[in-house]
Every structure is written in structure tokens, then in C-alpha cells.
GROMACS .gro file of C-alpha atoms in nm:
model
  253
    1MET     CA    1   8.528  -2.461 -12.621
    2SER     CA    2   8.839  -2.548 -12.417
    3GLU     CA    3   8.911  -3.005 -12.413
    4LYS     CA    4   8.818  -2.941 -12.049
    5ARG     CA    5   8.429  -2.872 -12.147
    6LYS     CA    6   8.414  -3.046 -12.413
    7VAL     CA    7   8.498  -3.288 -12.126
    8ASP     CA    8   8.296  -3.212 -11.867
    9LYS     CA    9   7.970  -3.162 -12.115
   10LYS     CA   10   8.034  -3.553 -12.174
   11LEU     CA   11   8.078  -3.672 -11.818
   12ARG     CA   12   7.737  -3.434 -11.749
   13ARG     CA   13   7.573  -3.660 -12.090
   14LYS     CA   14   7.699  -4.010 -11.961
   15LYS     CA   15   7.585  -3.921 -11.620
   16ARG     CA   16   7.206  -3.796 -11.689
   17ARG     CA   17   7.215  -4.092 -11.994
   18ILE     CA   18   7.276  -4.335 -11.612
   19LEU     CA   19   7.016  -4.205 -11.399
   20PHE     CA   20   6.798  -4.270 -11.651
   21ILE     CA   21   6.865  -4.599 -11.743
   22ILE     CA   22   6.846  -4.635 -11.323
   23LEU     CA   23   6.532  -4.491 -11.237
   24LEU     CA   24   6.413  -4.679 -11.543
   25LEU     CA   25   6.494  -4.980 -11.399
   26ILE     CA   26   6.370  -4.907 -11.056
   27VAL     CA   27   5.999  -4.801 -11.229
   28VAL     CA   28   6.035  -5.115 -11.404
   29LEU     CA   29   6.148  -5.321 -11.114
   30PHE     CA   30   5.869  -5.126 -10.901
   31PHE     CA   31   5.601  -5.277 -11.197
   32LEU     CA   32   5.742  -5.618 -11.160
   33ILE     CA   33   5.672  -5.675 -10.788
   34ALA     CA   34   5.368  -5.484 -10.786
   35PHE     CA   35   5.215  -5.625 -11.049
   36LYS     CA   36   5.367  -5.954 -11.089
   37THR     CA   37   5.406  -6.072 -10.743
   38THR     CA   38   5.183  -6.167 -10.515
   39LEU     CA   39   5.353  -5.953 -10.238
   40PHE     CA   40   5.044  -5.669 -10.309
   41ILE     CA   41   4.770  -5.912 -10.336
   42ILE     CA   42   4.508  -5.834 -10.115
   43SER     CA   43   4.473  -6.107  -9.830
   44ASN     CA   44   4.334  -5.910  -9.471
   45ILE     CA   45   4.062  -5.601  -9.449
   46GLU     CA   46   4.004  -5.423  -9.157
   47VAL     CA   47   3.635  -5.242  -9.131
   48LYS     CA   48   3.579  -5.014  -8.837
   49GLY     CA   49   3.291  -4.790  -8.669
   50ASN     CA   50   3.001  -5.060  -8.798
   51MET     CA   51   2.747  -5.172  -8.582
   52LYS     CA   52   2.454  -5.233  -8.706
   53ILE     CA   53   2.623  -5.393  -9.096
   54THR     CA   54   2.855  -5.681  -9.017
   55LYS     CA   55   3.219  -5.737  -9.172
   56ASP     CA   56   3.119  -5.898  -9.443
   57GLN     CA   57   2.833  -5.755  -9.562
   58ILE     CA   58   3.058  -5.430  -9.633
   59ILE     CA   59   3.306  -5.673  -9.796
   60LYS     CA   60   3.013  -5.786  -9.996
   61ALA     CA   61   2.905  -5.389 -10.055
   62ILE     CA   62   3.284  -5.351 -10.161
   63GLY     CA   63   3.281  -5.595 -10.434
   64ASN     CA   64   3.515  -5.839 -10.204
   65PRO     CA   65   3.830  -5.766 -10.332
   66LYS     CA   66   4.032  -5.985 -10.105
   67GLY     CA   67   4.299  -6.190 -10.385
   68GLU     CA   68   4.287  -5.828 -10.598
   69ASN     CA   69   4.609  -5.644 -10.651
   70ILE     CA   70   4.611  -5.375 -10.404
   71PHE     CA   71   4.664  -5.150 -10.657
   72ARG     CA   72   4.413  -5.211 -10.933
   73VAL     CA   73   4.118  -5.212 -10.711
   74SER     CA   74   3.974  -4.831 -10.696
   75LEU     CA   75   3.951  -4.729 -10.352
   76ASN     CA   76   3.658  -4.427 -10.512
   77ASN     CA   77   3.395  -4.717 -10.672
   78MET     CA   78   3.450  -4.888 -10.391
   79THR     CA   79   3.334  -4.634 -10.181
   80GLU     CA   80   3.084  -4.509 -10.362
   81ASN     CA   81   2.918  -4.923 -10.359
   82LEU     CA   82   2.913  -4.887 -10.003
   83ASN     CA   83   2.788  -4.546  -9.965
   84LYS     CA   84   2.481  -4.667 -10.136
   85HIS     CA   85   2.372  -4.928  -9.836
   86PRO     CA   86   2.104  -4.748  -9.650
   87TYR     CA   87   2.293  -4.755  -9.313
   88ILE     CA   88   2.633  -4.609  -9.373
   89LYS     CA   89   2.555  -4.224  -9.385
   90GLU     CA   90   2.968  -4.207  -9.515
   91SER     CA   91   3.245  -4.413  -9.575
   92PHE     CA   92   3.633  -4.387  -9.591
   93ILE     CA   93   3.877  -4.620  -9.768
   94LYS     CA   94   4.249  -4.642  -9.731
   95ARG     CA   95   4.527  -4.886  -9.908
   96ARG     CA   96   4.749  -4.987  -9.642
   97ILE     CA   97   5.081  -5.137  -9.875
   98PRO     CA   98   5.180  -5.394  -9.914
   99ASN     CA   99   4.781  -5.639  -9.906
  100LYS     CA  100   4.550  -5.447  -9.642
  101LEU     CA  101   4.247  -5.226  -9.701
  102PHE     CA  102   4.096  -5.033  -9.406
  103ILE     CA  103   3.778  -4.913  -9.399
  104ASN     CA  104   3.595  -4.676  -9.163
  105VAL     CA  105   3.228  -4.604  -9.171
  106ASN     CA  106   3.009  -4.385  -9.049
  107GLU     CA  107   2.593  -4.623  -9.003
  108ARG     CA  108   2.292  -4.425  -8.982
  109GLU     CA  109   2.113  -4.544  -8.677
  110GLU     CA  110   1.738  -4.639  -8.609
  111LYS     CA  111   1.556  -4.361  -8.439
  112VAL     CA  112   1.170  -4.377  -8.538
  113VAL     CA  113   0.922  -4.625  -8.703
  114LEU     CA  114   0.666  -4.410  -8.971
  115SER     CA  115   0.355  -4.651  -8.951
  116THR     CA  116   0.138  -4.662  -9.231
  117ALA     CA  117  -0.173  -4.891  -9.315
  118ASN     CA  118   0.041  -5.210  -9.520
  119TYR     CA  119   0.390  -5.145  -9.345
  120ASN     CA  120   0.645  -4.970  -9.142
  121THR     CA  121   0.946  -4.764  -9.237
  122TYR     CA  122   1.196  -4.737  -9.026
  123LEU     CA  123   1.413  -4.311  -9.072
  124ASP     CA  124   1.724  -4.169  -8.912
  125GLU     CA  125   1.707  -3.875  -8.745
  126GLU     CA  126   1.750  -3.717  -9.094
  127GLY     CA  127   1.418  -3.862  -9.277
  128PHE     CA  128   1.639  -4.141  -9.490
  129VAL     CA  129   1.517  -4.460  -9.489
  130LEU     CA  130   1.722  -4.738  -9.337
  131ARG     CA  131   1.461  -5.092  -9.390
  132ILE     CA  132   1.113  -5.171  -9.465
  133GLU     CA  133   0.870  -5.413  -9.313
  134PRO     CA  134   0.576  -5.509  -9.212
  135ASN     CA  135   0.399  -5.424  -8.958
  136VAL     CA  136   0.454  -5.506  -8.599
  137ASP     CA  137   0.289  -5.480  -8.219
  138ASN     CA  138   0.584  -5.515  -8.019
  139GLU     CA  139   0.813  -5.208  -8.218
  140LYS     CA  140   1.044  -5.040  -7.943
  141LEU     CA  141   1.123  -4.716  -8.107
  142PRO     CA  142   0.924  -4.471  -8.061
  143ILE     CA  143   0.640  -4.493  -8.351
  144ILE     CA  144   0.504  -4.194  -8.558
  145LYS     CA  145   0.197  -4.180  -8.722
  146GLY     CA  146  -0.080  -3.982  -8.952
  147ILE     CA  147   0.218  -3.861  -9.186
  148SER     CA  148   0.156  -3.916  -9.561
  149ILE     CA  149   0.427  -3.979  -9.761
  150ASN     CA  150   0.473  -4.118 -10.107
  151ASN     CA  151   0.607  -4.443 -10.169
  152PRO     CA  152   0.985  -4.542  -9.940
  153ILE     CA  153   1.283  -4.645 -10.127
  154LEU     CA  154   1.559  -4.724  -9.909
  155GLY     CA  155   1.843  -4.543  -9.893
  156GLU     CA  156   1.683  -4.208  -9.970
  157LYS     CA  157   1.494  -3.998  -9.785
  158ILE     CA  158   1.156  -3.948  -9.750
  159THR     CA  159   0.875  -3.760  -9.957
  160GLY     CA  160   0.593  -3.627 -10.006
  161ASP     CA  161   0.295  -3.356 -10.062
  162GLN     CA  162   0.319  -3.003  -9.966
  163ASN     CA  163   0.092  -3.123  -9.661
  164SER     CA  164   0.242  -3.385  -9.572
  165HIS     CA  165   0.460  -3.178  -9.290
  166ILE     CA  166   0.742  -3.415  -9.276
  167ASP     CA  167   1.037  -3.110  -9.255
  168GLU     CA  168   0.818  -3.032  -8.889
  169MET     CA  169   0.821  -3.416  -8.814
  170LEU     CA  170   1.175  -3.427  -8.842
  171ASP     CA  171   1.293  -3.151  -8.664
  172LEU     CA  172   1.055  -3.240  -8.366
  173ILE     CA  173   1.238  -3.573  -8.376
  174ASP     CA  174   1.599  -3.353  -8.375
  175ILE     CA  175   1.522  -3.179  -8.092
  176SER     CA  176   1.411  -3.498  -7.929
  177ILE     CA  177   1.712  -3.613  -7.961
  178LYS     CA  178   1.912  -3.298  -7.856
  179LEU     CA  179   1.736  -3.285  -7.549
  180LYS     CA  180   1.745  -3.721  -7.484
  181LEU     CA  181   1.403  -3.699  -7.482
  182LEU     CA  182   1.305  -3.914  -7.823
  183ASN     CA  183   1.326  -4.275  -7.618
  184GLU     CA  184   1.119  -4.119  -7.336
  185MET     CA  185   0.821  -4.148  -7.605
  186VAL     CA  186   0.608  -4.420  -7.758
  187GLN     CA  187   0.402  -4.257  -8.019
  188LEU     CA  188   0.351  -3.947  -8.167
  189ASP     CA  189   0.029  -3.895  -8.408
  190PHE     CA  190   0.024  -3.594  -8.670
  191SER     CA  191  -0.331  -3.756  -8.780
  192ASN     CA  192  -0.375  -3.331  -8.722
  193VAL     CA  193  -0.157  -3.126  -8.727
  194LYS     CA  194  -0.366  -2.874  -8.486
  195ASP     CA  195  -0.336  -3.053  -8.220
  196VAL     CA  196  -0.051  -3.343  -8.231
  197THR     CA  197  -0.022  -3.606  -7.972
  198ILE     CA  198   0.241  -3.792  -7.779
  199ILE     CA  199   0.249  -4.049  -7.586
  200LEU     CA  200   0.534  -4.113  -7.361
  201ASN     CA  201   0.627  -4.449  -7.222
  202ASN     CA  202   0.562  -4.409  -6.837
  203GLY     CA  203   0.176  -4.335  -6.947
  204ILE     CA  204   0.179  -3.940  -6.990
  205ASN     CA  205  -0.073  -3.802  -7.235
  206VAL     CA  206   0.073  -3.506  -7.441
  207ALA     CA  207  -0.168  -3.332  -7.597
  208PHE     CA  208   0.102  -3.131  -7.804
  209GLY     CA  209  -0.152  -2.891  -7.978
  210PRO     CA  210   0.056  -2.719  -8.299
  211LEU     CA  211   0.324  -2.749  -8.435
  212ASN     CA  212   0.478  -2.427  -8.321
  213ASN     CA  213   0.716  -2.320  -8.031
  214VAL     CA  214   0.840  -2.741  -8.060
  215LYS     CA  215   1.143  -2.625  -7.865
  216TYR     CA  216   0.988  -2.435  -7.575
  217LYS     CA  217   0.711  -2.750  -7.521
  218LEU     CA  218   1.036  -3.046  -7.557
  219ASN     CA  219   1.184  -2.803  -7.267
  220TYR     CA  220   0.887  -2.780  -7.106
  221ILE     CA  221   0.759  -3.155  -7.089
  222ASP     CA  222   1.149  -3.272  -6.993
  223LYS     CA  223   1.213  -3.044  -6.732
  224ILE     CA  224   0.817  -3.192  -6.640
  225LEU     CA  225   0.975  -3.557  -6.634
  226LYS     CA  226   1.264  -3.441  -6.407
  227ASP     CA  227   1.013  -3.302  -6.189
  228ILE     CA  228   0.781  -3.535  -6.124
  229GLU     CA  229   1.046  -3.833  -6.092
  230GLN     CA  230   1.203  -3.609  -5.808
  231LYS     CA  231   0.958  -3.571  -5.640
  232ASN     CA  232   0.716  -3.935  -5.738
  233ILE     CA  233   0.463  -3.700  -5.863
  234GLN     CA  234   0.220  -3.923  -6.084
  235CYS     CA  235   0.146  -3.728  -6.379
  236ASN     CA  236  -0.117  -3.823  -6.651
  237TYR     CA  237  -0.201  -3.562  -6.941
  238ILE     CA  238   0.033  -3.266  -7.042
  239TYR     CA  239  -0.181  -3.013  -7.220
  240PHE     CA  240  -0.087  -2.731  -7.456
  241ASN     CA  241  -0.385  -2.672  -7.617
  242ARG     CA  242  -0.617  -2.510  -7.325
  243GLY     CA  243  -0.470  -2.158  -7.363
  244GLU     CA  244  -0.120  -1.947  -7.357
  245ASN     CA  245   0.029  -2.183  -7.049
  246PRO     CA  246   0.077  -2.565  -7.047
  247VAL     CA  247  -0.233  -2.754  -6.791
  248ILE     CA  248  -0.063  -3.138  -6.638
  249VAL     CA  249  -0.302  -3.276  -6.497
  250ILE     CA  250  -0.168  -3.538  -6.138
  251ASP     CA  251  -0.358  -3.871  -6.051
  252ASN     CA  252  -0.687  -3.749  -6.272
  253ASP     CA  253  -0.723  -3.441  -6.095
   0.00000   0.00000   0.00000
């Protein structure tokens, strides 16, 4: 090996050692700044997407990480804990260097109240239990009656036996929401699944009949409501259980 090659080889080794030392110093410096100073201590938590749950409730659910090092907290653990809250459908948590956490939540929304003898169970459109309260007389949400469920658990979906007709009830609710018809309903009674009854907030009683052709029946109700509003007609009853075609009763005729 020539003398020049030897010198070049030594220079390359020296450069590599110097580069290694520089990188090591950078890592050590970063470690000192990140974990031994207050620069990366969480002092600000931003929350978006919450309507029902307060910011303080969300911060409490993730363990109140204010004052902790932003690199030491586990985003996965905080997200998992937050998603256990009944009203949280999903959530996303991100670090915003140097000292901020950003939380975006997608909440579940109360859609109906399943009423039993002892308590009211508030559900979203998927049947998840959001809260359980004593029965009240001035309930503003549509009331579901005649559905038998197992003991409800906050944050979990309602369950029942094979004859509870929960899936059919949820399907009816889902279609009603899509038609923007659910808010027109005061009560839905599934006590007799062969003759379901619905009371609308304008006083119309609907004999819905069995839980078949649900989408057709709900579309028909929607059209009737729009028609009687446009024509200023008083409708009292809509029957789906009196033959093949729906029967509409106007002014008790």
C-alpha cells in the first residue's frame, strides 16, 4: 500500500471518529434538553370536537398530563383511556412540540331513550349506552318501549336474548335518522313486534304493523308529513296494518 493510501485511510478513520463524537454529543445534548429542562413540560392541552364532554373531563380522562414531560407520556395509553368514556366514539392525540398536546374527539350523541320500569337508558344510533338515569316525565328524546335488554353497561352496546328484536329496533332508528324523521317521533312501542306503534310529535298515531318493509313505511310517513304540512291538513292516524295499502285518517273520518 502506498504512503498516500495509508494517509487517506487514516484521515477517513479520523473523520468517522469525529462524526461519531459529534453525533453522540448531539444525542446527549438533545437528551439533556428534552428530559432535564422545562422546555418540553406539557403546559397546554388543546381539545377539539367536544360538545357534550367538557375539556376538563377529557383532560381528567387521559390522566391530566400537565406538568409531565411531553416525551414521557404514552399517547396510546391516553387514547385508550379516553375511548373508555361512554360519550367518546373515537379520539386522536398528537404531540405539538415543545409543550402542547392536541386532542380531537368524535363524540357519541344521545338519540333515543330506552324506557324500562326502573330507569331510562340513553342510547346512540348504534345502541351504545351513554347514560342511565331514573325515569322522568318530561323526556325530550324519542322514547323506546317494549324492548327487553340485559343489564345495561355504560359505554357498551345493549344486549338481549334472541327474541329482544334489538337489531330490528336499531335498524328502524338508523333509517329514521337518515330520513330526518326520528326527531318527529315521541314514542316507539315494540311491545308487540307484529303491531309496532309510533306516536309523532304532531299527535299522529302510526300503526306501523310488523317490522317488515321498514324503509318503505318510513319513507311513506315522511311523504305524508310533508304533504299535510304543505296542504295544512290535520291527520290523526296512519295505518299500515289494514291491508296492502296504508290508510290515512283525517279529521277522525
